[in-house]
Short mmCIF file of C-alpha atoms in Angstrom, two decimals:
data_model
loop_
_atom_site.label_atom_id
_atom_site.label_comp_id
_atom_site.label_asym_id
_atom_site.label_seq_id
_atom_site.Cartn_x
_atom_site.Cartn_y
_atom_site.Cartn_z
CA MET A 1 48.38 130.38 121.38
CA ASN A 2 48.23 133.53 119.74
CA ASN A 3 51.51 135.68 120.20
CA PRO A 4 51.13 139.31 121.55
CA GLN A 5 52.04 141.99 119.29
CA VAL A 6 54.94 143.43 120.98
CA ASN A 7 56.81 146.63 119.67
CA PRO A 8 60.46 145.50 118.96
CA GLY A 9 61.86 148.54 120.75
CA GLU A 10 60.80 147.19 123.75
CA LEU A 11 62.34 143.83 123.49
CA SER A 12 65.49 145.49 124.14
CA ASN A 13 64.89 146.71 127.37
CA PRO A 14 65.21 144.01 130.08
CA ALA A 15 63.09 146.25 132.41
CA THR A 16 59.95 146.31 130.07
CA MET A 17 60.11 142.53 128.73
CA THR A 18 57.23 140.23 130.03
CA ALA A 19 57.98 136.40 130.92
CA GLU A 20 57.36 135.09 127.96
CA GLU A 21 59.52 138.17 125.74
CA ALA A 22 62.12 136.95 128.50
CA ARG A 23 61.88 133.63 127.81
CA ARG A 24 62.05 134.15 123.98
CA PHE A 25 65.13 136.62 124.95
CA GLN A 26 66.99 133.75 126.62
CA ARG A 27 66.50 131.56 124.03
CA VAL A 28 67.78 134.06 120.99
CA ARG A 29 71.33 134.26 123.07
CA THR A 30 71.40 130.70 123.55
CA TRP A 31 71.09 130.23 120.09
CA VAL A 32 73.76 132.73 118.52
CA LYS A 33 76.34 131.47 121.60
CA TRP A 34 76.19 128.04 120.20
CA GLY A 35 75.91 128.89 116.65
CA SER A 36 78.84 131.23 116.94
CA ARG A 37 81.14 128.48 118.71
CA ALA A 38 80.08 126.42 115.49
CA LEU A 39 80.92 129.26 113.21
CA VAL A 40 84.80 129.02 114.78
CA LEU A 41 84.88 125.27 114.35
CA ALA A 42 83.17 125.54 110.75
CA ALA A 43 85.73 127.94 109.65
CA CYS A 44 88.61 125.67 111.06
CA ALA A 45 87.11 122.93 109.04
CA ALA A 46 87.31 124.44 106.02
CA ALA A 47 90.44 125.61 106.48
CA LEU A 48 91.97 122.30 106.90
CA GLY A 49 90.09 120.90 103.86
CA VAL A 50 91.28 123.96 101.63
CA MET A 51 95.14 122.89 103.13
CA HIS A 52 94.61 119.55 101.94
CA VAL A 53 93.38 120.24 98.79
CA LEU A 54 95.95 122.63 97.89
CA TRP A 55 99.21 121.46 99.56
CA PRO A 56 97.82 117.24 99.77
CA THR A 57 101.78 116.52 100.13
CA ASP A 58 103.40 119.00 102.65
CA ALA A 59 100.47 119.32 104.99
CA ASP A 60 102.34 119.51 108.12
CA LEU A 61 103.33 122.73 107.85
CA ARG A 62 100.37 124.05 106.09
CA THR A 63 97.84 122.28 108.06
CA ALA A 64 99.23 124.49 111.41
CA VAL A 65 99.23 127.99 108.92
CA ILE A 66 95.98 127.51 107.79
CA ALA A 67 94.55 126.64 111.17
CA LEU A 68 95.67 129.75 112.78
CA VAL A 69 94.28 131.55 109.90
CA GLY A 70 91.20 129.69 109.92
CA VAL A 71 90.88 130.51 114.00
CA PHE A 72 91.72 133.64 113.09
CA ILE A 73 89.33 133.84 110.79
CA GLY A 74 86.68 132.50 113.18
CA LEU A 75 87.34 134.67 116.14
CA MET A 76 86.90 137.84 114.21
CA ALA A 77 83.82 136.90 112.62
CA ALA A 78 82.69 135.86 116.77
CA ASP A 79 84.06 139.43 117.54
CA PHE A 80 81.04 141.19 115.80
CA ARG A 81 79.09 143.79 118.20
CA VAL A 82 75.70 141.75 118.68
CA VAL A 83 77.67 138.48 119.17
CA ARG A 84 80.48 140.09 121.38
CA LYS A 85 77.04 141.20 123.12
CA MET A 86 75.13 138.14 123.50
CA LEU A 87 78.62 136.00 124.68
CA ALA A 88 79.58 138.39 127.09
CA PRO A 89 77.59 137.72 130.68
CA ASP A 90 74.95 140.24 131.85
CA SER A 91 76.37 143.43 133.71
CA VAL A 92 75.56 143.59 137.17
CA PRO A 93 72.83 146.61 135.89
CA ASP A 94 71.63 144.52 133.79
CA VAL A 95 70.79 141.81 136.52
CA ILE A 96 69.49 144.19 139.00
CA THR A 97 67.19 145.58 136.36
CA ASN A 98 65.78 141.74 135.00
CA ASP A 99 64.88 141.09 138.41
CA LEU A 100 63.57 144.13 139.68
CA ALA A 101 61.29 143.91 136.91
CA ARG A 102 60.18 140.22 137.72
CA LEU A 103 60.14 141.47 141.22
CA GLU A 104 56.60 142.36 141.60
CA THR A 105 55.13 139.42 139.42
CA CYS A 106 56.93 137.56 141.94
CA PHE A 107 55.07 139.12 145.20
CA ALA A 108 51.80 138.45 143.10
CA ILE A 109 52.32 135.26 142.74
CA LEU A 110 52.91 134.59 146.28
CA GLN A 111 50.09 136.55 147.08
CA LYS A 112 48.09 134.93 144.97
CA GLN A 113 48.90 131.82 146.49
CA VAL A 114 48.22 133.31 149.89
CA THR A 115 44.52 134.59 149.15
CA VAL A 116 43.78 131.16 147.40
CA THR A 117 44.52 129.58 150.86
CA ILE A 118 42.72 131.42 152.37
CA LYS A 119 39.66 130.73 150.14
CA THR A 120 40.24 127.59 150.34
CA SER A 121 39.81 127.64 154.18
CA GLU A 122 36.88 130.26 154.20
CA HIS A 123 35.10 127.93 151.92
CA ALA A 124 35.78 124.54 153.58
CA VAL A 125 35.42 126.42 157.03
CA MET A 126 31.77 127.76 155.71
CA GLU A 127 30.34 124.11 154.12
CA MET A 128 31.75 122.89 157.37
CA VAL A 129 29.78 125.38 159.46
CA GLU A 130 26.64 124.82 157.00
CA ARG A 131 26.77 121.35 157.34
CA LEU A 132 27.11 121.49 161.08
CA ASN A 133 23.90 123.71 161.52
CA ARG A 134 21.99 121.09 159.66
CA VAL A 135 22.90 118.69 161.97
CA HIS A 136 21.72 121.04 164.80
CA ARG A 137 18.88 121.22 162.71
CA ARG A 138 17.93 118.00 161.74
CA SER A 139 18.87 116.75 165.59
CA THR A 140 16.53 119.41 167.37
CA GLU A 141 13.59 117.88 165.12
CA LEU A 142 14.40 114.63 166.09
CA HIS A 143 13.90 115.98 169.79
CA ASP A 144 11.03 117.49 169.06
CA GLN A 145 9.86 114.37 167.58
CA ILE A 146 10.64 112.20 170.31
CA VAL A 147 9.25 114.67 173.09
CA ALA A 148 6.04 114.82 170.88
CA ALA A 149 6.01 110.51 170.85
CA VAL A 150 7.05 110.95 174.52
CA GLY A 151 3.76 113.28 175.20
CA ARG A 152 1.36 110.86 173.04
CA SER A 153 2.93 108.22 174.94
CA GLN A 154 1.66 109.65 178.09
CA SER A 155 -1.47 110.68 176.49
CA LEU A 156 -2.27 107.39 175.38
CA SER A 157 -1.28 105.41 178.57
CA GLN A 158 -3.19 107.93 181.06
CA SER A 159 -6.53 107.16 178.41
CA SER A 160 -5.76 103.46 178.48
CA LEU A 161 -5.84 103.36 182.20
CA HIS A 162 -9.36 105.37 182.34
CA GLU A 163 -10.53 102.86 180.07
CA ALA A 164 -8.75 99.83 181.57
CA GLY A 165 -10.85 101.66 184.99
CA ARG A 166 -13.93 102.14 183.16
CA ASN A 167 -13.79 98.46 182.16
CA GLY A 168 -12.73 97.53 185.30
CA GLU A 169 -16.51 99.54 186.70
CA THR A 170 -18.32 97.53 183.82
CA ILE A 171 -16.58 94.09 185.06
CA GLU A 172 -17.77 94.93 189.02
CA ALA A 173 -21.11 95.92 187.85
CA LEU A 174 -21.65 92.69 185.74
CA THR A 175 -19.94 90.65 188.24
CA ALA A 176 -22.79 92.01 191.24
CA HIS A 177 -25.37 91.74 188.46
CA GLN A 178 -24.86 88.02 187.69
CA GLU A 179 -24.62 87.55 191.51
CA ALA A 180 -27.89 89.05 192.06
CA PHE A 181 -29.68 87.67 188.82
CA VAL A 182 -28.25 84.19 190.12
CA THR A 183 -29.85 84.59 193.79
CA ALA A 184 -33.09 86.34 191.65
CA ARG A 185 -33.25 83.15 189.50
CA ARG A 186 -32.88 80.98 192.42
CA GLN A 187 -35.53 82.46 194.28
CA ASN A 188 -38.00 82.66 191.61
CA GLN A 189 -37.48 78.84 191.03
CA GLU A 190 -38.54 78.25 194.69
CA ARG A 191 -41.51 80.49 194.10
CA ILE A 192 -42.79 78.77 191.14
CA ARG A 193 -42.01 75.55 192.49
CA SER A 194 -44.25 76.86 195.26
CA VAL A 195 -47.29 77.82 192.75
CA VAL A 196 -46.79 74.32 190.69
CA GLU A 197 -47.12 72.37 193.92
CA GLN A 198 -50.39 74.62 194.56
CA VAL A 199 -51.52 74.22 191.30
CA ARG A 200 -51.27 70.48 191.42
CA HIS A 201 -53.48 70.79 194.57
CA LEU A 202 -56.16 72.01 192.61
CA THR A 203 -56.05 70.18 189.83
CA PRO A 204 -57.81 66.99 191.94
CA LEU A 205 -60.19 69.36 193.27
CA ALA A 206 -61.40 70.82 189.98
CA SER A 207 -61.60 66.36 188.93
CA LEU A 208 -63.62 65.81 191.85
CA ILE A 209 -66.13 68.45 191.61
CA ALA A 210 -66.62 67.42 187.80
CA ASP A 211 -67.23 63.70 189.04
CA ILE A 212 -69.85 64.94 191.43
CA SER A 213 -70.97 67.04 188.87
CA ARG A 214 -71.53 64.06 186.53
CA GLN A 215 -73.23 61.79 189.43
CA THR A 216 -75.52 64.54 190.55
CA ASN A 217 -76.88 64.37 186.79
CA LEU A 218 -77.11 61.02 186.99
CA LEU A 219 -79.40 61.19 189.86
CA SER A 220 -81.11 64.17 188.46
CA ILE A 221 -81.83 61.38 185.71
CA ASN A 222 -82.60 58.36 187.67
CA ALA A 223 -85.09 61.22 190.02
CA SER A 224 -86.92 62.31 186.88
CA ILE A 225 -87.62 58.79 186.10
CA GLU A 226 -88.51 57.99 188.95
CA ALA A 227 -90.78 60.63 189.58
CA ALA A 228 -92.59 60.11 185.60
CA ARG A 229 -92.89 56.43 186.49
CA ALA A 230 -94.99 57.69 190.33
CA GLY A 231 -97.08 59.92 188.14
CA THR A 232 -98.65 62.84 189.85
CA GLU A 233 -97.24 61.50 193.10
CA GLY A 234 -93.99 62.36 191.65
CA ALA A 235 -94.53 66.03 190.69
CA GLY A 236 -92.09 67.10 193.44
CA PHE A 237 -89.81 64.72 192.76
CA LYS A 238 -89.60 65.64 189.06
CA VAL A 239 -88.93 69.40 190.68
CA VAL A 240 -85.66 68.17 192.78
CA ALA A 241 -84.94 66.64 189.83
CA ALA A 242 -84.83 69.44 187.85
CA GLU A 243 -83.05 71.58 190.26
CA VAL A 244 -80.46 68.80 190.61
CA ARG A 245 -79.90 69.09 187.05
CA ARG A 246 -79.61 72.78 187.30
CA LEU A 247 -77.18 72.59 190.37
CA SER A 248 -74.99 69.43 188.44
CA ALA A 249 -74.92 72.11 185.25
CA GLN A 250 -73.74 74.74 187.43
CA THR A 251 -71.11 72.58 188.88
CA ALA A 252 -69.93 71.47 185.77
CA GLU A 253 -69.41 75.49 185.37
CA ALA A 254 -67.57 75.89 188.35
CA ALA A 255 -65.16 73.10 187.39
CA ARG A 256 -64.47 74.63 183.57
CA GLN A 257 -63.49 77.89 185.58
CA ILE A 258 -61.53 76.71 187.92
CA THR A 259 -59.41 74.97 185.06
CA GLU A 260 -59.58 77.94 183.14
CA GLY A 261 -58.10 79.65 186.47
CA ILE A 262 -55.09 77.20 186.79
CA GLN A 263 -54.55 77.54 182.78
CA SER A 264 -54.74 81.51 183.54
CA VAL A 265 -52.14 81.18 186.99
CA ALA A 266 -49.76 78.86 184.52
CA GLU A 267 -49.36 81.28 181.98
CA ALA A 268 -48.87 84.42 184.24
CA ILE A 269 -46.63 82.59 185.83
CA ASP A 270 -44.70 81.83 182.70
CA GLY A 271 -45.18 85.75 181.63
CA GLU A 272 -43.84 86.87 184.97
CA LEU A 273 -40.74 84.49 184.32
CA MET A 274 -40.22 85.34 180.59
CA ALA A 275 -40.02 89.10 181.86
CA ALA A 276 -37.67 88.31 184.90
CA SER A 277 -35.72 86.65 182.36
CA GLN A 278 -35.75 89.40 179.63
CA LEU A 279 -34.55 92.19 182.14
CA ASP A 280 -31.85 90.45 183.40
CA ALA A 281 -31.09 89.72 179.44
CA ASP A 282 -31.61 93.45 178.73
CA GLY A 283 -29.17 94.49 181.65
CA ALA A 284 -26.70 92.53 180.66
CA ALA A 285 -26.38 93.05 177.08
CA ASN A 286 -26.46 97.25 177.77
CA GLN A 287 -23.30 96.13 180.31
CA LEU A 288 -21.46 93.77 177.76
CA GLY A 289 -22.00 96.60 175.15
CA GLU A 290 -20.38 99.49 176.74
CA LEU A 291 -17.83 97.05 177.77
CA ALA A 292 -17.25 95.86 173.86
CA ILE A 293 -17.28 100.00 173.15
CA HIS A 294 -14.71 100.06 175.71
CA VAL A 295 -12.65 97.52 174.78
CA GLY A 296 -13.32 99.01 171.05
CA GLN A 297 -11.87 102.80 171.84
CA ILE A 298 -8.69 100.92 173.52
CA SER A 299 -8.34 98.57 170.12
CA GLN A 300 -8.72 101.73 168.11
CA SER A 301 -5.89 103.36 170.23
CA LEU A 302 -3.57 100.60 169.62
CA ALA A 303 -3.87 100.59 166.34
CA ASP A 304 -3.28 104.05 165.96
CA VAL A 305 -0.38 103.93 168.00
CA VAL A 306 1.20 101.19 165.82
CA PRO A 307 1.36 102.99 162.50
CA TYR A 308 2.83 106.24 164.75
CA LEU A 309 5.23 104.36 165.74
CA VAL A 310 6.33 103.07 162.48
CA ARG A 311 6.64 106.47 161.59
CA LEU A 312 7.93 107.52 163.99
CA SER A 313 10.70 104.99 163.69
CA GLN A 314 11.20 105.61 160.16
CA ASP A 315 11.31 109.45 160.47
CA MET A 316 14.24 108.63 163.14
CA ASN A 317 15.87 106.61 160.55
CA ASP A 318 16.09 109.37 158.04
CA GLY A 319 17.26 111.95 160.59
CA MET A 320 20.00 109.63 161.60
CA GLN A 321 21.35 109.09 157.93
CA SER A 322 20.76 112.49 157.08
CA VAL A 323 23.36 113.29 160.18
CA THR A 324 25.27 110.88 159.41
CA THR A 325 25.62 112.05 155.71
CA ASP A 326 25.96 115.76 156.85
CA ILE A 327 29.20 114.45 159.14
CA ILE A 328 30.95 112.43 156.50
CA ASP A 329 30.83 115.51 153.93
CA ALA A 330 32.04 117.66 156.80
CA MET A 331 34.50 115.69 157.36
CA GLY A 332 35.46 115.23 153.59
CA HIS A 333 35.84 119.38 153.84
CA MET A 334 38.70 119.08 156.36
CA GLN A 335 40.80 117.88 153.52
CA PHE A 336 41.04 121.55 152.61
CA GLN A 337 43.83 121.58 155.78
CA ASP A 338 45.91 119.40 153.35
CA ILE A 339 45.34 121.32 150.75
CA ASN A 340 46.20 124.64 152.17
CA ARG A 341 49.71 122.87 154.06
CA GLN A 342 50.86 122.30 150.57
CA LEU A 343 50.11 125.51 149.57
CA LEU A 344 51.73 127.26 151.94
CA GLU A 345 54.42 124.54 152.05
CA GLN A 346 55.05 125.82 148.39
CA VAL A 347 54.84 129.58 149.57
CA GLU A 348 57.36 129.24 152.30
CA SER A 349 59.85 127.09 149.93
CA ALA A 350 59.38 130.49 147.60
CA LEU A 351 59.81 132.73 149.67
CA GLY A 352 63.21 130.91 151.36
CA SER A 353 64.55 130.99 147.57
CA LEU A 354 63.34 134.36 147.25
CA ALA A 355 65.34 135.49 150.25
CA GLU A 356 68.51 133.39 148.85
CA HIS A 357 68.09 135.24 145.85
CA SER A 358 68.06 138.82 147.12
CA ALA A 359 70.87 138.25 149.73
CA ALA A 360 72.89 137.18 146.30
CA LEU A 361 71.99 140.62 144.37
CA TYR A 362 72.76 142.44 147.67
CA ALA A 363 76.43 141.03 147.31
CA LEU A 364 76.67 141.19 143.82
CA LEU A 365 75.20 145.26 144.80
CA GLY A 366 78.64 145.37 146.63
CA GLY A 367 80.88 143.58 144.74
CA LYS A 368 81.37 140.92 146.95
CA ALA A 369 79.97 137.96 144.78
CA PRO A 370 78.99 137.36 140.92
CA PRO A 371 75.56 137.17 139.90
CA PRO A 372 73.27 134.98 140.78
CA PRO A 373 73.67 131.24 139.25
CA GLN A 374 70.41 132.22 137.97
CA ALA A 375 67.55 135.09 137.17
CA LEU A 376 64.54 135.42 138.87
CA GLU A 377 62.88 134.17 135.99
CA ASP A 378 64.51 131.09 136.35
CA LEU A 379 63.22 130.54 139.79
CA MET A 380 60.07 131.20 139.13
CA GLN A 381 60.32 128.84 136.34
CA ARG A 382 61.32 126.45 139.25
CA TRP A 383 58.37 127.53 141.46
CA VAL A 384 55.93 126.32 138.69
CA ALA A 385 57.55 122.89 138.45
CA GLY A 386 57.23 122.22 141.97
CA TYR A 387 53.61 123.01 142.07
CA VAL A 388 51.54 119.89 142.78
CA MET A 389 47.36 121.20 142.34
CA HIS A 390 45.63 123.40 139.89
CA GLU A 391 44.96 125.83 142.16
CA GLN A 392 48.70 127.05 142.00
CA ARG A 393 49.42 126.86 138.55
CA ALA A 394 46.19 129.03 137.82
CA ALA A 395 47.33 131.96 140.00
CA HIS A 396 50.44 131.84 138.76
CA ALA A 397 49.01 131.53 135.37
CA GLU A 398 46.19 134.39 136.26
CA ILE A 399 49.31 136.84 137.54
CA GLU A 400 51.48 136.23 134.74
CA LYS A 401 48.55 136.78 132.22
CA LYS A 402 47.92 140.23 134.09
CA THR A 403 51.16 141.35 134.35
CA LEU A 404 51.42 140.61 130.12
CA GLY A 405 48.01 142.31 129.96
CA LYS A 406 49.87 145.46 131.21
CA VAL A 407 52.40 145.40 127.98
CA VAL A 408 49.91 144.23 125.33
CA GLY A 409 46.71 145.00 126.70
CA GLU A 410 43.61 142.53 128.60
CA ALA A 411 42.12 141.62 125.37
CA ASN A 412 45.36 140.61 123.72
CA ALA A 413 46.96 138.66 126.04
CA PRO A 414 47.08 135.14 125.60
CA LYS A 415 45.43 132.32 127.21
CA LEU A 416 47.73 130.58 129.37
CA GLU A 417 47.66 126.66 129.18
CA LEU A 418 48.36 126.49 132.85
CA SER A 419 45.16 127.59 133.84
CA GLU A 420 43.68 124.59 132.33
CA PRO A 421 42.50 122.29 134.83
CA GLU A 422 43.62 118.40 133.80
CA GLY A 423 41.20 115.77 133.59
CA PRO A 424 38.38 115.31 135.92
CA LYS A 425 38.06 115.43 139.82
CA ILE A 426 37.04 111.48 140.19
CA GLU A 427 38.49 109.51 137.47
CA LEU A 428 38.20 105.41 137.74
CA PHE A 429 40.38 104.04 135.16
CA MET B 1 32.38 90.38 157.02
CA MET B 2 33.59 93.77 157.31
CA LYS B 3 35.94 95.05 154.34
CA SER B 4 39.11 97.08 154.80
CA VAL B 5 40.75 99.97 153.35
CA PHE B 6 44.66 100.94 153.96
CA LEU B 7 45.12 105.07 153.62
CA VAL B 8 48.18 105.97 153.01
CA ASP B 9 49.35 109.85 153.82
CA ASP B 10 51.38 111.98 155.21
CA SER B 11 48.62 114.33 156.49
CA SER B 12 47.65 113.48 159.90
CA THR B 13 44.23 115.82 159.35
CA MET B 14 43.44 113.62 156.01
CA LEU B 15 44.15 110.49 158.02
CA MET B 16 41.71 111.15 160.47
CA SER B 17 39.03 112.92 158.45
CA LEU B 18 39.05 109.92 155.94
CA LYS B 19 39.48 106.97 158.71
CA SER B 20 36.42 108.53 160.65
CA THR B 21 34.36 108.62 157.39
CA LEU B 22 35.09 105.36 156.33
CA GLU B 23 34.63 103.43 159.65
CA ILE B 24 31.33 105.74 160.35
CA SER B 25 30.29 103.93 156.47
CA GLY B 26 31.48 100.79 158.25
CA PHE B 27 34.75 99.63 156.87
CA LYS B 28 38.18 98.58 158.84
CA VAL B 29 40.55 100.60 158.58
CA ASP B 30 44.30 100.79 158.74
CA THR B 31 46.92 103.37 158.28
CA ALA B 32 50.28 104.48 156.92
CA THR B 33 52.13 108.14 157.20
CA ASP B 34 54.38 107.28 153.35
CA GLY B 35 54.69 105.16 151.02
CA GLU B 36 57.80 103.58 152.84
CA GLN B 37 55.74 102.72 156.14
CA ALA B 38 52.93 101.52 153.79
CA LEU B 39 54.82 99.18 151.55
CA GLY B 40 56.46 97.30 155.08
CA LYS B 41 53.18 96.89 156.39
CA LEU B 42 51.85 95.32 153.28
CA LYS B 43 55.18 92.87 152.60
CA SER B 44 54.32 92.04 156.46
CA GLY B 45 50.98 90.13 155.35
CA LEU B 46 48.42 93.08 155.41
CA LYS B 47 46.20 92.24 152.91
CA PRO B 48 43.65 95.11 152.67
CA ASP B 49 40.47 95.28 149.82
CA LEU B 50 41.16 98.37 148.94
CA ILE B 51 44.01 100.79 149.25
CA ILE B 52 44.09 104.69 149.28
CA THR B 53 47.34 106.55 148.69
CA ASP B 54 48.30 110.15 148.75
CA ILE B 55 50.88 111.16 145.33
CA ASN B 56 53.46 113.58 147.08
CA MET B 57 54.85 112.01 150.68
CA PRO B 58 58.34 112.11 151.65
CA ARG B 59 60.84 109.07 151.37
CA MET B 60 58.15 107.00 148.74
CA ASP B 61 55.77 108.54 146.86
CA GLY B 62 52.49 107.09 145.94
CA ILE B 63 53.70 106.47 142.36
CA THR B 64 56.20 104.65 143.91
CA LEU B 65 54.41 102.80 146.07
CA ILE B 66 51.47 102.04 143.26
CA GLN B 67 54.43 100.14 141.36
CA GLU B 68 55.60 98.17 144.57
CA ALA B 69 51.75 97.60 146.17
CA ARG B 70 51.02 95.94 143.01
CA LYS B 71 53.99 93.39 142.44
CA ILE B 72 52.77 91.98 146.01
CA LEU B 73 48.54 92.73 145.63
CA ARG B 74 47.96 92.22 141.77
CA PHE B 75 44.29 92.31 141.82
CA THR B 76 43.74 94.73 145.18
CA PRO B 77 42.39 98.17 143.73
CA ILE B 78 44.64 100.77 144.16
CA LEU B 79 43.00 105.29 144.48
CA ALA B 80 44.83 107.50 144.56
CA LEU B 81 43.59 110.57 146.44
CA THR B 82 45.80 113.77 145.91
CA THR B 83 45.41 117.44 145.09
CA GLU B 84 47.85 116.81 141.76
CA SER B 85 45.81 116.68 138.86
CA GLN B 86 48.28 116.71 135.85
CA GLN B 87 47.68 114.38 133.01
CA THR B 88 50.81 112.70 133.02
CA LYS B 89 50.46 111.83 136.45
CA ARG B 90 47.48 109.89 136.48
CA ASP B 91 48.77 108.25 133.10
CA GLU B 92 51.50 107.19 134.96
CA ALA B 93 49.36 106.09 138.23
CA LYS B 94 47.27 104.20 135.32
CA LYS B 95 49.79 102.54 133.73
CA LEU B 96 51.75 101.20 137.06
CA GLY B 97 47.68 99.41 137.70
CA ALA B 98 45.89 102.26 139.70
CA THR B 99 42.42 101.85 139.57
CA GLY B 100 41.10 105.60 139.66
CA TRP B 101 42.41 109.41 140.72
CA LEU B 102 40.53 110.92 142.79
CA VAL B 103 41.56 115.08 143.33
CA LYS B 104 41.42 116.50 146.74
CA PRO B 105 38.88 117.68 148.14
CA VAL B 106 36.44 114.91 147.64
CA ALA B 107 33.05 115.29 149.05
CA GLY B 108 32.46 112.35 151.79
CA THR B 109 29.63 110.89 150.43
CA ASP B 110 31.29 110.83 147.14
CA LEU B 111 34.37 108.92 148.16
CA VAL B 112 32.16 106.21 149.95
CA ARG B 113 30.54 105.84 146.28
CA ILE B 114 33.48 105.50 144.58
CA VAL B 115 34.78 102.64 147.87
CA LYS B 116 32.04 100.59 147.70
CA GLN B 117 31.86 100.55 143.52
CA VAL B 118 35.46 99.60 143.85
CA VAL B 119 35.46 97.02 146.53
CA PRO B 120 34.12 93.75 145.56
CA GLY B 121 30.57 93.12 148.03
CA ALA B 122 31.02 96.49 149.53
#
């Protein structure tokens, strides 16, 4: 630590002394007191020693004489002006002057302690208010998210209900279509059976015609043979035979056309059946396709809902975590009350001791009492010993530094150890 | 199983705020308002997973409590939570068996972090 440059003349005036100077002054005074006493004792001892050397055989009388001389010399030595001043108790004006000189510093320290208390309160309350505001903001955000989620759920429910309604209509249409299809198919089957029966009746007829045609052809061949055997008389039969053969050919042609007609009718029936089947299939396919689209839309809605709910749950979790953290930190800032309590307890104790000291000074002024058992400076040192936190020591050191700065200048004021924090705020051994 | 913390402080607001903080964070909390009361509870069989004690308290201070508690619970972590920051006090607490030294005010989240750090399985 650098010692301040102090004008030696100022040291002799207690009113202008700083705390450090006062402490040095006190130390010097103590040394002088004990030094003078040691001097007296040393003088006595020296006298006894001389007596013993000079009169070893007649020590009793000479010892007493020389002891008296030694004490006398010691007292004379202790009676120097400076030593006598140091040994003498402080005069009443000196005591009052010293204390008044330190009183301003004293009150400044207490004022600073109260200021620290106020700042601690302000800081803690501001932090708590900030945390509570954050909790409020986060809660509002969560509320908005919940409202949005409820709105979206309602929309999804309505959409689902709408889709379900459309699916119901489609299913009803499909059911009606299916019933109509079954009825139509049954009727078609009846008609086909009827047609098939009719066709079955036509087939023997065509065979009969074909047989008639063959027999007629044979008859015409026989007639031609007989006509050839009869010669000219059979010429008429020859003409008839030719006509019969032509009729047979026409009959065969008719039979072929009937067969083709039956075939054509059968193909026509098949075509009608296929067309009817295709119509039914197309209608059902359309209905089923529409139903599939609706179901797909519902599935898509549900697929959107799941990640939305997961995200919402995560947001809620994060929000609650943030709110919990802010609440925990806000409660941590409530520790300021304990800090302030200890700061104020110290101020209260200091004011009490100051009141007692002032009362003692007042009694001293009236000549009713001896000087106080301790100087104000000592009282302040007791305050320092009672400090329990860095803020108290720092406030004290700051005021002491300012007081000293008034004497030696701010630039020359020494750095005070009290203002240095000791150790980290959190330390695990 | 829920871990337990024993809080010792003569300030009712400290006890309230610390108890709430630790309970929110999932700890079971017992309290005492001075070293003597705390020592009585420990002698009655209280076996917390962690002790957090103030230092400047009436009747019995935190340093003495650490010394006496260490005779009963040899391995239980003990944290000093105090406004005091003097190195001599820290050294004394360390010598008597304290696990750590926290200077008030400590942010709630920092306190929970330290508690979880020193309590096995928390």
